[in-house]
Coordinates of C-alpha atoms in Angstrom, one line a residue:
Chain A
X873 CA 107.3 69.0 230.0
X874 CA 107.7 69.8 226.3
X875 CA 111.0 71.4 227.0
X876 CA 114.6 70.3 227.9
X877 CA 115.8 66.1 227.5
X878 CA 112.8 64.0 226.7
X879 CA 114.6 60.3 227.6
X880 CA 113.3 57.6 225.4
X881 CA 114.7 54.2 227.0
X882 CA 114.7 51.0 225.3
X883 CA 111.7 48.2 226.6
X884 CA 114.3 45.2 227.2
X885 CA 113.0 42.1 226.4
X886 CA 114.2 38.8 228.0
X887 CA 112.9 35.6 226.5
X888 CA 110.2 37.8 223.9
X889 CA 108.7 39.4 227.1
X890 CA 108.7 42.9 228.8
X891 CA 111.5 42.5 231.1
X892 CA 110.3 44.7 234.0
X893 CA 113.5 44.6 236.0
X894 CA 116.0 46.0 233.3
X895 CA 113.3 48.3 232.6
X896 CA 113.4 49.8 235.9
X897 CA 117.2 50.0 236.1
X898 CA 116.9 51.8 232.7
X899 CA 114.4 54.1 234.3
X900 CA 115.7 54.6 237.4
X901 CA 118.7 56.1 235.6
X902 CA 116.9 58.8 233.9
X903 CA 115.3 59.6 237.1
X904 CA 118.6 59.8 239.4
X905 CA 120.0 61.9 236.0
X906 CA 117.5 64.3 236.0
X907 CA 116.2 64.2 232.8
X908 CA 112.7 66.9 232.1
X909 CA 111.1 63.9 231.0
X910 CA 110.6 60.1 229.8
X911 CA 109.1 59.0 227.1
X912 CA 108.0 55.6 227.1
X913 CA 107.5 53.2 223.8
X914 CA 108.8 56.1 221.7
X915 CA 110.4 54.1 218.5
X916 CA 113.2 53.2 220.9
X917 CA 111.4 51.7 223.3
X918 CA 110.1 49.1 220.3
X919 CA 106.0 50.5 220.5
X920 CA 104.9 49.3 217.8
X921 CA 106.1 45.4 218.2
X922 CA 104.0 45.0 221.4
X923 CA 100.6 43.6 221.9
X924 CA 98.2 46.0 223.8
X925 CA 98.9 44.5 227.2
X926 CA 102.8 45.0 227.1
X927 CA 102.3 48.3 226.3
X928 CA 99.8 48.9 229.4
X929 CA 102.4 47.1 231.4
X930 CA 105.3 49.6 230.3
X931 CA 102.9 52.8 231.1
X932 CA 102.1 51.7 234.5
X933 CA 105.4 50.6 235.2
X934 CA 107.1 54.2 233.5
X935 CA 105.1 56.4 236.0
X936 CA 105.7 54.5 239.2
X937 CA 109.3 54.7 238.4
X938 CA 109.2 58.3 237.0
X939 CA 108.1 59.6 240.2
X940 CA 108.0 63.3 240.2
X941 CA 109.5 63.4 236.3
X942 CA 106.5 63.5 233.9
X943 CA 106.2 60.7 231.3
X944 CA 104.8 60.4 228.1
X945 CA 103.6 57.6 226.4
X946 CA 103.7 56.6 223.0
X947 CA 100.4 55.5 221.5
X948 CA 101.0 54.8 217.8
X949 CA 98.8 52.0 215.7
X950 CA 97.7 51.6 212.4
X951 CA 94.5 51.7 213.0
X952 CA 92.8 54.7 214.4
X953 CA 90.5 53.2 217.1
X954 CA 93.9 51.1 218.5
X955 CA 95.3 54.3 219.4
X956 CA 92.7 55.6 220.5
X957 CA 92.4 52.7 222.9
X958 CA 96.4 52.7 223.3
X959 CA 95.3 56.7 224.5
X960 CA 92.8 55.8 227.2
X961 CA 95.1 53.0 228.8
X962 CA 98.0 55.5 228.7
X963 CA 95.9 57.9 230.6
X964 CA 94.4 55.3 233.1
X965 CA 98.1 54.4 233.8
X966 CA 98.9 58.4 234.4
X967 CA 100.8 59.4 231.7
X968 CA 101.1 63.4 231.7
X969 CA 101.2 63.1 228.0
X970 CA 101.1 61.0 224.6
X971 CA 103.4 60.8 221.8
X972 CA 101.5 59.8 218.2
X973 CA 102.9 58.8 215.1
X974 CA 100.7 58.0 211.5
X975 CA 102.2 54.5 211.1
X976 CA 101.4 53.2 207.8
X977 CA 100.9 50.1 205.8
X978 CA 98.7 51.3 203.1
X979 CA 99.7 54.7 202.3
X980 CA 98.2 57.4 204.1
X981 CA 96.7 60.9 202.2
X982 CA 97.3 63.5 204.1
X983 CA 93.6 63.8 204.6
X984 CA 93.7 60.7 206.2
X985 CA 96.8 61.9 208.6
X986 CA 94.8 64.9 209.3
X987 CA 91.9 62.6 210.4
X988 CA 94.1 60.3 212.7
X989 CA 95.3 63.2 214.7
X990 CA 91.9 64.7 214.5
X991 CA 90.2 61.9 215.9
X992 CA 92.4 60.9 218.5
X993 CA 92.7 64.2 219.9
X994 CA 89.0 64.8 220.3
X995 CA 89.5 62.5 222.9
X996 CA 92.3 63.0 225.4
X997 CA 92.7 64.5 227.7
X998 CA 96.1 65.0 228.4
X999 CA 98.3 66.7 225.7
X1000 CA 99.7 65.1 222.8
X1001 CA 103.2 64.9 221.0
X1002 CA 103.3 64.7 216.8
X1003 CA 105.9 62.5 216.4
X1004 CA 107.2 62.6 212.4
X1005 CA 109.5 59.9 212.1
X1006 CA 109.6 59.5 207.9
X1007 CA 111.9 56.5 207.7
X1008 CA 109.6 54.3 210.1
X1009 CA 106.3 55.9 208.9
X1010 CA 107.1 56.6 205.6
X1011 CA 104.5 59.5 205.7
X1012 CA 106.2 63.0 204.8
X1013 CA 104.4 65.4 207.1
X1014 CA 104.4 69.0 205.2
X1015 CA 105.0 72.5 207.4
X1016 CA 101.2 72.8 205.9
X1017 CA 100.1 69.6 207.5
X1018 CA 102.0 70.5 210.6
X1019 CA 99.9 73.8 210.6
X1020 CA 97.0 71.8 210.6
X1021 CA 97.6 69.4 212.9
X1022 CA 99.6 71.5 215.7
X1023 CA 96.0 73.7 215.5
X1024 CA 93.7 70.6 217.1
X1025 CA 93.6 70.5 220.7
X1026 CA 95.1 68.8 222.9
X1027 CA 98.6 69.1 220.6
X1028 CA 101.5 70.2 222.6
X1029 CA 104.8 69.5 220.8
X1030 CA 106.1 68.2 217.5
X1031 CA 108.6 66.2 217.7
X1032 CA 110.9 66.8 214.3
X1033 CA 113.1 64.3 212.4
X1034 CA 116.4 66.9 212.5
X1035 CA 117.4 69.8 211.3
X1036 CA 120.1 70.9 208.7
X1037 CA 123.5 70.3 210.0
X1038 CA 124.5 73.9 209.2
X1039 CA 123.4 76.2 212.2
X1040 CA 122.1 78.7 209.8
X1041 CA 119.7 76.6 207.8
X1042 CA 118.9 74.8 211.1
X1043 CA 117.6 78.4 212.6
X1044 CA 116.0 79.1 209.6
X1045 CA 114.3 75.3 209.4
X1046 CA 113.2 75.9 213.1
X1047 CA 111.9 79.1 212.6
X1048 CA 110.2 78.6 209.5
X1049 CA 107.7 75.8 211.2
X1050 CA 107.3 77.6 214.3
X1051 CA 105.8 80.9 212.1
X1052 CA 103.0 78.0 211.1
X1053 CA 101.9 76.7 214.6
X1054 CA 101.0 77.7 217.6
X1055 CA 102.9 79.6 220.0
X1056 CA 102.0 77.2 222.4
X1057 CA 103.2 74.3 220.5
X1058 CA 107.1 73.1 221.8
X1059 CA 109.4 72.1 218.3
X1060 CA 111.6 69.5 219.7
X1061 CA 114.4 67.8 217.8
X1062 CA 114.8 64.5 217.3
X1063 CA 118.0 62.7 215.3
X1064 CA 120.8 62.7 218.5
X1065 CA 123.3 63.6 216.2
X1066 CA 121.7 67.1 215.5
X1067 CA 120.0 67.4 218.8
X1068 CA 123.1 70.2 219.8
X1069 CA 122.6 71.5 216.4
X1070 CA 119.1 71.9 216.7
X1071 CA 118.8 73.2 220.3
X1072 CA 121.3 76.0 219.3
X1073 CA 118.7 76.9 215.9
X1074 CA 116.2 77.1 219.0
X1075 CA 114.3 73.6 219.7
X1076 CA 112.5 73.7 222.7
X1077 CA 113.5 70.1 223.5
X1078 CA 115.2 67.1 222.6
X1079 CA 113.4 63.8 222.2
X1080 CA 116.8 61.7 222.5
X1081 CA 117.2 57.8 221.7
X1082 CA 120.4 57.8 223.9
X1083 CA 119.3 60.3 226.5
X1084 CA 117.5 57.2 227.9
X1085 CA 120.0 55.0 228.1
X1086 CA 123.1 57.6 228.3
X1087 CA 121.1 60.4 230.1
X1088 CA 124.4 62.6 231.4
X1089 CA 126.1 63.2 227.9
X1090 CA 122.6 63.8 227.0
X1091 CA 121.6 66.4 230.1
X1092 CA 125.2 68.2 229.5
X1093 CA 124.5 68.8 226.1
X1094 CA 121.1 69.7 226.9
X1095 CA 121.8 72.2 229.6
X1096 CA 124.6 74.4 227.3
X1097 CA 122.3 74.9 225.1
X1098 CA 119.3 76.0 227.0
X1099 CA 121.7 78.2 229.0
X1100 CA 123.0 80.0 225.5
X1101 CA 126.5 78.0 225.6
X1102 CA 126.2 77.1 222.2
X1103 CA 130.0 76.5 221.8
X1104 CA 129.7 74.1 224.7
X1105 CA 126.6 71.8 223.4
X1106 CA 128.3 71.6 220.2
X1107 CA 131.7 70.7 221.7
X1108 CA 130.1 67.6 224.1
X1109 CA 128.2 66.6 220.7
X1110 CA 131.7 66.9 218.7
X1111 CA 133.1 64.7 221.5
X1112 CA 130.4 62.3 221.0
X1113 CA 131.0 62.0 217.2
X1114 CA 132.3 58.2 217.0
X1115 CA 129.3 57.1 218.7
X1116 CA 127.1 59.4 216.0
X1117 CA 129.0 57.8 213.4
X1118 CA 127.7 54.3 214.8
X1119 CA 124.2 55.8 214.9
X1120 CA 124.3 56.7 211.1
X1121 CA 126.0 53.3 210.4
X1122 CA 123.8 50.9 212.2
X1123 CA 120.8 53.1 213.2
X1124 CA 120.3 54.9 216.6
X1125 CA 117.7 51.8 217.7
X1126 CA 120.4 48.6 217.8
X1127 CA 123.4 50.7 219.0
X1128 CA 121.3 51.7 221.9
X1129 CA 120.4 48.2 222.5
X1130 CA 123.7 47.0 222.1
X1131 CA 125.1 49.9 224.7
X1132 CA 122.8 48.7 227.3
X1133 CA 123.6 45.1 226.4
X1134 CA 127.1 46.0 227.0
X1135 CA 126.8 48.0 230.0
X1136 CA 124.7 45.0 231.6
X1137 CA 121.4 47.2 231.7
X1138 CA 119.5 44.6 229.7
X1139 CA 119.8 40.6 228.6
X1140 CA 121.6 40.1 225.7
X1141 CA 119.3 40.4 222.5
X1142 CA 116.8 42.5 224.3
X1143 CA 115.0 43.6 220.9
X1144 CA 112.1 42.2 219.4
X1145 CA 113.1 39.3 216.6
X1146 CA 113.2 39.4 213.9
X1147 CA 115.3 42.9 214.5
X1148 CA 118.4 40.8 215.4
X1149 CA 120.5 43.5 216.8
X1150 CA 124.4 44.1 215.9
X1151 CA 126.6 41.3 214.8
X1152 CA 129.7 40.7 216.3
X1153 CA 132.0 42.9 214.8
X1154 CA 129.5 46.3 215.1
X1155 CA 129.1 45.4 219.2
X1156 CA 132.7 45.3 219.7
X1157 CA 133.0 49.2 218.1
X1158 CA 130.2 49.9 220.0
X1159 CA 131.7 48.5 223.4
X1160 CA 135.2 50.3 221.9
X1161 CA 133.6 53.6 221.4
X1162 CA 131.5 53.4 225.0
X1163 CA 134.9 52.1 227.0
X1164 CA 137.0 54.9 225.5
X1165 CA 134.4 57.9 225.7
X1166 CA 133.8 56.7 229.3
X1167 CA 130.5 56.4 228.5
X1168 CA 128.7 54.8 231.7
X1169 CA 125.9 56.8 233.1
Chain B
X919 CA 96.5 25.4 195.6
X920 CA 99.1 27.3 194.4
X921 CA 97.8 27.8 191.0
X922 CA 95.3 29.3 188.9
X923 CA 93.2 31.9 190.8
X924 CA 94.0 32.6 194.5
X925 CA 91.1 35.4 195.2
X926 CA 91.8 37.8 198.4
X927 CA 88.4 38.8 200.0
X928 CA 88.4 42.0 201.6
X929 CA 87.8 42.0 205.6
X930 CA 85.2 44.7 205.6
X931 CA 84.7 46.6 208.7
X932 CA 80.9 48.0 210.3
X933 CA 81.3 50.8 212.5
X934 CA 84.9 49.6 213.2
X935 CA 84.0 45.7 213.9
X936 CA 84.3 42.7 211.4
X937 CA 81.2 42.7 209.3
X938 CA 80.8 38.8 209.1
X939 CA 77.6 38.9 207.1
X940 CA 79.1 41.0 204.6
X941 CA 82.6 38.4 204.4
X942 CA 80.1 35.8 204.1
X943 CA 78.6 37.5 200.8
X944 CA 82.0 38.2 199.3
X945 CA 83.6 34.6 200.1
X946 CA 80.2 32.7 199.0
X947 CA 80.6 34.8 195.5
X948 CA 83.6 33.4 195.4
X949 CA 83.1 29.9 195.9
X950 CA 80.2 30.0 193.5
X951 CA 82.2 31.4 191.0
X952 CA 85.2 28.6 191.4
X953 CA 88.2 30.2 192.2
X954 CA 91.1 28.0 193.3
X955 CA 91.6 29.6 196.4
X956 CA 90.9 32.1 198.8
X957 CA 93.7 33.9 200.4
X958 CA 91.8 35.6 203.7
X959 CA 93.8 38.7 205.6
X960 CA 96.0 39.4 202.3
X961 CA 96.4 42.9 202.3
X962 CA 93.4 43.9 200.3
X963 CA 91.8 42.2 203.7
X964 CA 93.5 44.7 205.7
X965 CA 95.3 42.2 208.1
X966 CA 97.9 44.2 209.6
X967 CA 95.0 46.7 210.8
X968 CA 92.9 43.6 212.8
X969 CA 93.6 42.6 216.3
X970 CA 94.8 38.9 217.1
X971 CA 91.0 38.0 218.1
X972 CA 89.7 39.7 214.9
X973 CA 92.1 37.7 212.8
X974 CA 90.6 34.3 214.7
X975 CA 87.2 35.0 213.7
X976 CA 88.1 35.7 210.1
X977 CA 90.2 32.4 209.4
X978 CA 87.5 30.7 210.9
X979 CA 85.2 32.2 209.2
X980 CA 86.3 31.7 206.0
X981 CA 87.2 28.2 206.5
X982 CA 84.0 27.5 207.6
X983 CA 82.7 29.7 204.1
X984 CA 84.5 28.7 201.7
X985 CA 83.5 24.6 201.8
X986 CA 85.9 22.4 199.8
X987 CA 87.9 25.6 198.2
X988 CA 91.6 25.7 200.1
X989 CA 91.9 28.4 202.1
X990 CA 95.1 30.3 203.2
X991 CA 95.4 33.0 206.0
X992 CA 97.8 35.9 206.4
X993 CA 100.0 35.8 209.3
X994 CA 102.2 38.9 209.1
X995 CA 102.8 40.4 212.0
X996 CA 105.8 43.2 212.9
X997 CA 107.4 40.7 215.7
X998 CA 108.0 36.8 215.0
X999 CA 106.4 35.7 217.6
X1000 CA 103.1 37.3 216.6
X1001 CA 103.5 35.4 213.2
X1002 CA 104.4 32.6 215.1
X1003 CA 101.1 32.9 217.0
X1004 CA 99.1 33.6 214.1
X1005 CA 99.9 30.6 212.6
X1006 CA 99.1 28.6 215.2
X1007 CA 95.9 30.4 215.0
X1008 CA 95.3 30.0 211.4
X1009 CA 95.8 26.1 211.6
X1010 CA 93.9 25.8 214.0
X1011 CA 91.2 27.3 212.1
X1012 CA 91.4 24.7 209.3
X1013 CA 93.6 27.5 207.1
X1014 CA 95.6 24.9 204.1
X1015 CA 98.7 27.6 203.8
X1016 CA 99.4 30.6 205.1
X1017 CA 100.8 33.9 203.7
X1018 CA 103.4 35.7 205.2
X1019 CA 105.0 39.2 204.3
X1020 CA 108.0 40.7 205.9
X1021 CA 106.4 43.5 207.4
X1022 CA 108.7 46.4 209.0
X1023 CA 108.7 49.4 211.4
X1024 CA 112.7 49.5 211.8
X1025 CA 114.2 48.7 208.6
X1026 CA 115.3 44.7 208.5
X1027 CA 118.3 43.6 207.6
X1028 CA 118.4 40.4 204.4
X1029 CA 119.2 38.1 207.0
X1030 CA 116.8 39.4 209.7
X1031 CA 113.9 38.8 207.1
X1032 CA 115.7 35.4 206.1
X1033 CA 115.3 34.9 210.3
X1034 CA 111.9 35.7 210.2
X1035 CA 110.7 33.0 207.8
X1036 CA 113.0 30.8 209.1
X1037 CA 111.6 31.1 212.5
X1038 CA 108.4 30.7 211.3
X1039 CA 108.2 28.0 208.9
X1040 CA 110.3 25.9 211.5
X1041 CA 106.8 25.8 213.0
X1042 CA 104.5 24.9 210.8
X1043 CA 102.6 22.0 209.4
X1044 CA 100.8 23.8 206.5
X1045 CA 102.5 25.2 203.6
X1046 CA 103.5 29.2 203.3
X1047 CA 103.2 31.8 201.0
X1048 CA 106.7 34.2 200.5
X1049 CA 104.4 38.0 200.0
X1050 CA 106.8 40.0 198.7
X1051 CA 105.2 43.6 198.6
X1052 CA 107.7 46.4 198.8
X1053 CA 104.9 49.1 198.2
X1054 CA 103.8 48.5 201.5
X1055 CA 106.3 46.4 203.7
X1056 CA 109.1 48.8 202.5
X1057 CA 111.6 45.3 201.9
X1058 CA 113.0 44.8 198.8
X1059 CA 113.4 40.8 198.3
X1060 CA 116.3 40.4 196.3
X1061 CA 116.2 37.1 194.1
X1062 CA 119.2 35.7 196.6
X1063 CA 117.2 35.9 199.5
X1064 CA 114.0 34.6 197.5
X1065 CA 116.7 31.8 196.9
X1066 CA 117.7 31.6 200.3
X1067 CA 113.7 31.5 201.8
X1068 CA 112.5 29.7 198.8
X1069 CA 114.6 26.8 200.0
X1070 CA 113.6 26.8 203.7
X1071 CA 110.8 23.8 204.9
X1072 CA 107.1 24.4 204.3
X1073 CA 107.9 27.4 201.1
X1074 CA 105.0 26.4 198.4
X1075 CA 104.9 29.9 196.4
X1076 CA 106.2 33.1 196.3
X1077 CA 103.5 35.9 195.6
X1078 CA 105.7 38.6 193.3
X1079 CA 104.6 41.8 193.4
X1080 CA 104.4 42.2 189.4
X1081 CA 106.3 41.8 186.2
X1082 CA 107.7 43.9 183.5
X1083 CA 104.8 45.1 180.9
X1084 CA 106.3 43.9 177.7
X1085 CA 105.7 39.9 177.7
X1086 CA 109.5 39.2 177.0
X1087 CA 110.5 41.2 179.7
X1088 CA 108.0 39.2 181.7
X1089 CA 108.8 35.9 181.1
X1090 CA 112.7 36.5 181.2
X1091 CA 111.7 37.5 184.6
X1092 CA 109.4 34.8 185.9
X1093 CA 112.1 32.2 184.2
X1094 CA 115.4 34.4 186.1
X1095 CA 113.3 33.7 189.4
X1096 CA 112.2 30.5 188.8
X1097 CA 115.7 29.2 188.2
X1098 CA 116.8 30.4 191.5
X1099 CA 114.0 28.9 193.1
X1100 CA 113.4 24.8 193.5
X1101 CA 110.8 23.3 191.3
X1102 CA 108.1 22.8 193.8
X1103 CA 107.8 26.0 194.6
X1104 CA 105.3 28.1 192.6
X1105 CA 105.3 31.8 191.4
X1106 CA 102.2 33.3 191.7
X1107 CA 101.6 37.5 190.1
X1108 CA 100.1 40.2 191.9
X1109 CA 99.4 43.8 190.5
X1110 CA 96.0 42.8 188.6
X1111 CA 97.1 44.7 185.4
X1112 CA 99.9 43.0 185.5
X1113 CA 98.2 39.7 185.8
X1114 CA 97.6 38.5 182.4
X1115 CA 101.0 39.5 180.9
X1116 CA 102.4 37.7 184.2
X1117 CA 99.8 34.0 183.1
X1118 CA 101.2 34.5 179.8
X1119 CA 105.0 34.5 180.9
X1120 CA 104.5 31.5 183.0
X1121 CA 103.1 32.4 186.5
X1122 CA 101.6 29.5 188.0
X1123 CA 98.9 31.5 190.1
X1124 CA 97.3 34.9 190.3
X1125 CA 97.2 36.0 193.6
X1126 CA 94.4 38.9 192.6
X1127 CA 93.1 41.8 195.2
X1128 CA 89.9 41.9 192.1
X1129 CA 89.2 38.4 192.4
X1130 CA 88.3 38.4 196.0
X1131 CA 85.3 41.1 194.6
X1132 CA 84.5 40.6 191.0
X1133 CA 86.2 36.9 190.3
X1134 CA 84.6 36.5 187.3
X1135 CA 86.2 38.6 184.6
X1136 CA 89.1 37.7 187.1
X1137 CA 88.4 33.7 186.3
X1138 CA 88.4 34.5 182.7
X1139 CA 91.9 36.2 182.1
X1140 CA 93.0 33.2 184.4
X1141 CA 91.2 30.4 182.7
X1142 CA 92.0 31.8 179.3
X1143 CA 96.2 31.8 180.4
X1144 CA 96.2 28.4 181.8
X1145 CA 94.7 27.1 178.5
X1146 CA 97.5 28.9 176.3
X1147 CA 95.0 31.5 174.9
X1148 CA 97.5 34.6 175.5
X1149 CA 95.7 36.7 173.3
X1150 CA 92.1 35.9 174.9
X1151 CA 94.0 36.7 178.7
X1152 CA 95.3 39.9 177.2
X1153 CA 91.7 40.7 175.3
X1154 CA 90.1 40.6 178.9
X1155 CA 92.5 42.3 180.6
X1156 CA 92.9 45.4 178.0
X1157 CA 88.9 45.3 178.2
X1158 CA 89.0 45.9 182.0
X1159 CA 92.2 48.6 181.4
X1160 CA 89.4 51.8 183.1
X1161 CA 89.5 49.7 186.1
X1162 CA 93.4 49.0 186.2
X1163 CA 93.6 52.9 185.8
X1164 CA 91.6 53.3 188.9
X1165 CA 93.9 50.9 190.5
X1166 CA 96.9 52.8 189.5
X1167 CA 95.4 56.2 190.5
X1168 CA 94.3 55.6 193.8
X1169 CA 95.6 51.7 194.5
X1170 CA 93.3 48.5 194.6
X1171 CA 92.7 48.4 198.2
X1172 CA 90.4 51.7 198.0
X1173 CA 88.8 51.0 194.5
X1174 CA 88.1 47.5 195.3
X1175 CA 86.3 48.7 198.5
X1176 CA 84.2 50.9 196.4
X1177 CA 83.3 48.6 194.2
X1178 CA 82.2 46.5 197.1
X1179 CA 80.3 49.5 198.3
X1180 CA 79.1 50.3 195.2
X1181 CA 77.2 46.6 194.4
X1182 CA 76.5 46.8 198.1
X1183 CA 78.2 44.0 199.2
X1184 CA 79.6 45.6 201.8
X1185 CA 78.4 48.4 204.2
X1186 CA 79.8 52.2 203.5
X1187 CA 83.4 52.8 204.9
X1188 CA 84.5 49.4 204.8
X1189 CA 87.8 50.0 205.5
X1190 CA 90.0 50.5 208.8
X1191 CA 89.9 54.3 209.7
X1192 CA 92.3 56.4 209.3
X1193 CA 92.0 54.5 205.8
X1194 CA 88.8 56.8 204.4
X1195 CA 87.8 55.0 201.2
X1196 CA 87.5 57.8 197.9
X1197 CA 86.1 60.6 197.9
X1198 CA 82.9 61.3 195.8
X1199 CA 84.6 62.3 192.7
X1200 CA 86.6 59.1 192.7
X1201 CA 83.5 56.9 193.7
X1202 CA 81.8 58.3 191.1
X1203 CA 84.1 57.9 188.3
X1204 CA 84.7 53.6 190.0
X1205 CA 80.7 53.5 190.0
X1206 CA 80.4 54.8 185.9
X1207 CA 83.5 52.1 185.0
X1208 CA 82.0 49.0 186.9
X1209 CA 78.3 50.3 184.9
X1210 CA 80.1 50.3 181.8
X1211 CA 82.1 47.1 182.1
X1212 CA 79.2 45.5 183.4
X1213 CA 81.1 44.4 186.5
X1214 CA 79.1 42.4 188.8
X1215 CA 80.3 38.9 189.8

């Protein structure tokens, strides 16, 4: 489950509430793809701007839509007894795993870090995913705190912000974390741009903002690289580039939206206000970029 | 209201619930004392941490608390309709004004955090508060869009989140804001140790994370401003300078829970875990400064 295309898909809204029928087209598509896994209410799928009961809806509706493909859930709060809470509902609703990030809004030590994994994994009981996700969290987890951290139980993968864009420093990036955690812990890469990049320095998996809404470019990417074709996962991600360059432009989280907006997945404006989305110039790249790439499934 | 002394409280916690016989002793200290106003669920009251119930229970408490003195109630919330909600929630608690930062996960665009206040003052029938913090909302407010918000229906004050530390710098500041601004709307400092160079440049209000603890020595830097006697503010203020070093070591969120702890206002571990308080060393050294100073109203 911590290996291969971890699809993160959007959670639509219509009208400011969960709307359960895009959601399931959204899913469905990851499913028919055959992505290794879905992650629900990662960053894309807008976690942290939903109330406890939106987020127990989108578990329970992930796994009956994932079927066979496992799904994690993301559990992230500021406060430590929300996710533990977040944990237990995620579990109730069958979730084979759970992604956690240290959201802040009074700067965390990393003591305090520690503490949040710590306590929250005392009490699951299904494995759990460090997600470190600086510019949201604004906490820097160090390769020390990692070491830390990836030694509780219960912890399963770490998903990273990137790698180097170089292949060399990116091996050497993935290599030096792995000599500080487990062997059983899964590195997985995270930053779609670098995902080829990072699979090739060795990731075990790739927690993808587009893979859930664009699972095939994602999978074929995916699949090179796991099968050694290093050439051929970076050539698909070269191909790719203009819609990278929209993702460093505008940020991986409203060009996502606005693909799915454009492809009718979703309503129009299906993030949370006050995240307005793109204007009207940036959609019509966007729909530019998707139309000439062919980008559809 | 939005003058003189606005006093935040901190919402202290008891094995993870709201410890309303605690929030009584701090807000009834305050009242005694005669601050101008309480500001409940500020930061230093850890509202971003506390459910929408929670929240409830602690504008009502303090409106019921705090008698004749105006009360106003943070409402920040990641998502606008949660702030929209909260509002509601707030005046229907009796709250006079509410306080409202632009609190991020993604990274908001100017006019996304322009969209949020204008969504939410739109709504209400109470005055607001503009809280700029950047240390922990991550948005800088540039004086255009303070221009732009401060001009929107219902905008009484903007909370700044400090001034420069040499008093011509500050006032050169507090007079380049307030000329951007329209005259009924009043600048209020934050950063205590800032607070009596900010009176002396012209602030209208001290919106003071100490002064919902110890509001005395807080009420005499204030009272001393208001009645032009800059050097008496600035006497005070240099007099309290171990405490402001404390605050600038370890923040005054942490130090002003200790203090709380220390006088025993509050139970131990007051704050919202993974938040953990100081560790003994730095309670020690907040417990010898508030014995020296003779710190305890």
């Amino acid at each position: 489950m911590f290996t291969g295309l971890s699809a993160f898909p959007l959670t639509p809204l219509r009208d400011d509430a969960f709307d359960e029928a895009a959601y399931a087209r959204l899913v469905e598509r990851l499913v028919s793809a055959g992505v290794d896994s879905i992650t629900a209410l990662g960053s894309t799928g807008s976690y942290l701007y939903l109330d406890r009961e939106e987020r127990r809806r989108v578990a329970r509706a992930t796994v009956t839509l994932a079927g066979d493909v496992p799904v994690m859930v993301g559990i992230g709060a500021l406060r430590t007894s929300q996710a533990q809470r977040l944990a237990d509902d995620a579990q109730d609703a069958g979730a084979s795993a759970v992604l956690l990030a240290p959201v802040t809004y009074q700067a965390l030590s990393p003591d305090e870090v520690f503490t949040l994994f710590e306590d929250v994994t005392a009490g699951l009981s299904v494995p759990l995913v460090v997600y470190d996700n600086p510019r949201t969290t604004h906490v820097a987890l160090t390769d020390e705190l990692h070491a830390q951290i990836a030694a509780l139980p219960n912890v399963a993968s770490i998903k990273i912000p990137g790698v180097p864009s170089d292949p060399r420093d990116a091996a050497a990036r993935v290599q030096a974390l792995r000599e500080r955690i487990p062997g059983t812990v899964s590195i997985g890469v995270s930053g779609d741009w670098l995902a080829a990049t990072g699979m090739n320095a060795g990731c075990d998996a790739w927690y993808s903002v587009i893979g859930g809404t664009l699972p095939d470019p994602a999978l074929t990417i995916t699949r090179a690289a796991q099968a050694g074709d290093h050439a051929a996962a970076t050539a698909e991600s070269a191909r790719l580039q203009p819609l990278w360059d929209l993702f460093l432009e505008h940020g991986g989280y409203r060009v996502t939206a606005a693909i799915a907006e454009h492809l009718q997945l979703v309503a129009p404006d299906c993030l949370p206000r006050p995240v307005l989305g793109l204007g009207a110039a940036a959609r019509g790249r966007v729909a530019e970029v998707v139309d000439q790439l062919g980008l559809r499934g």
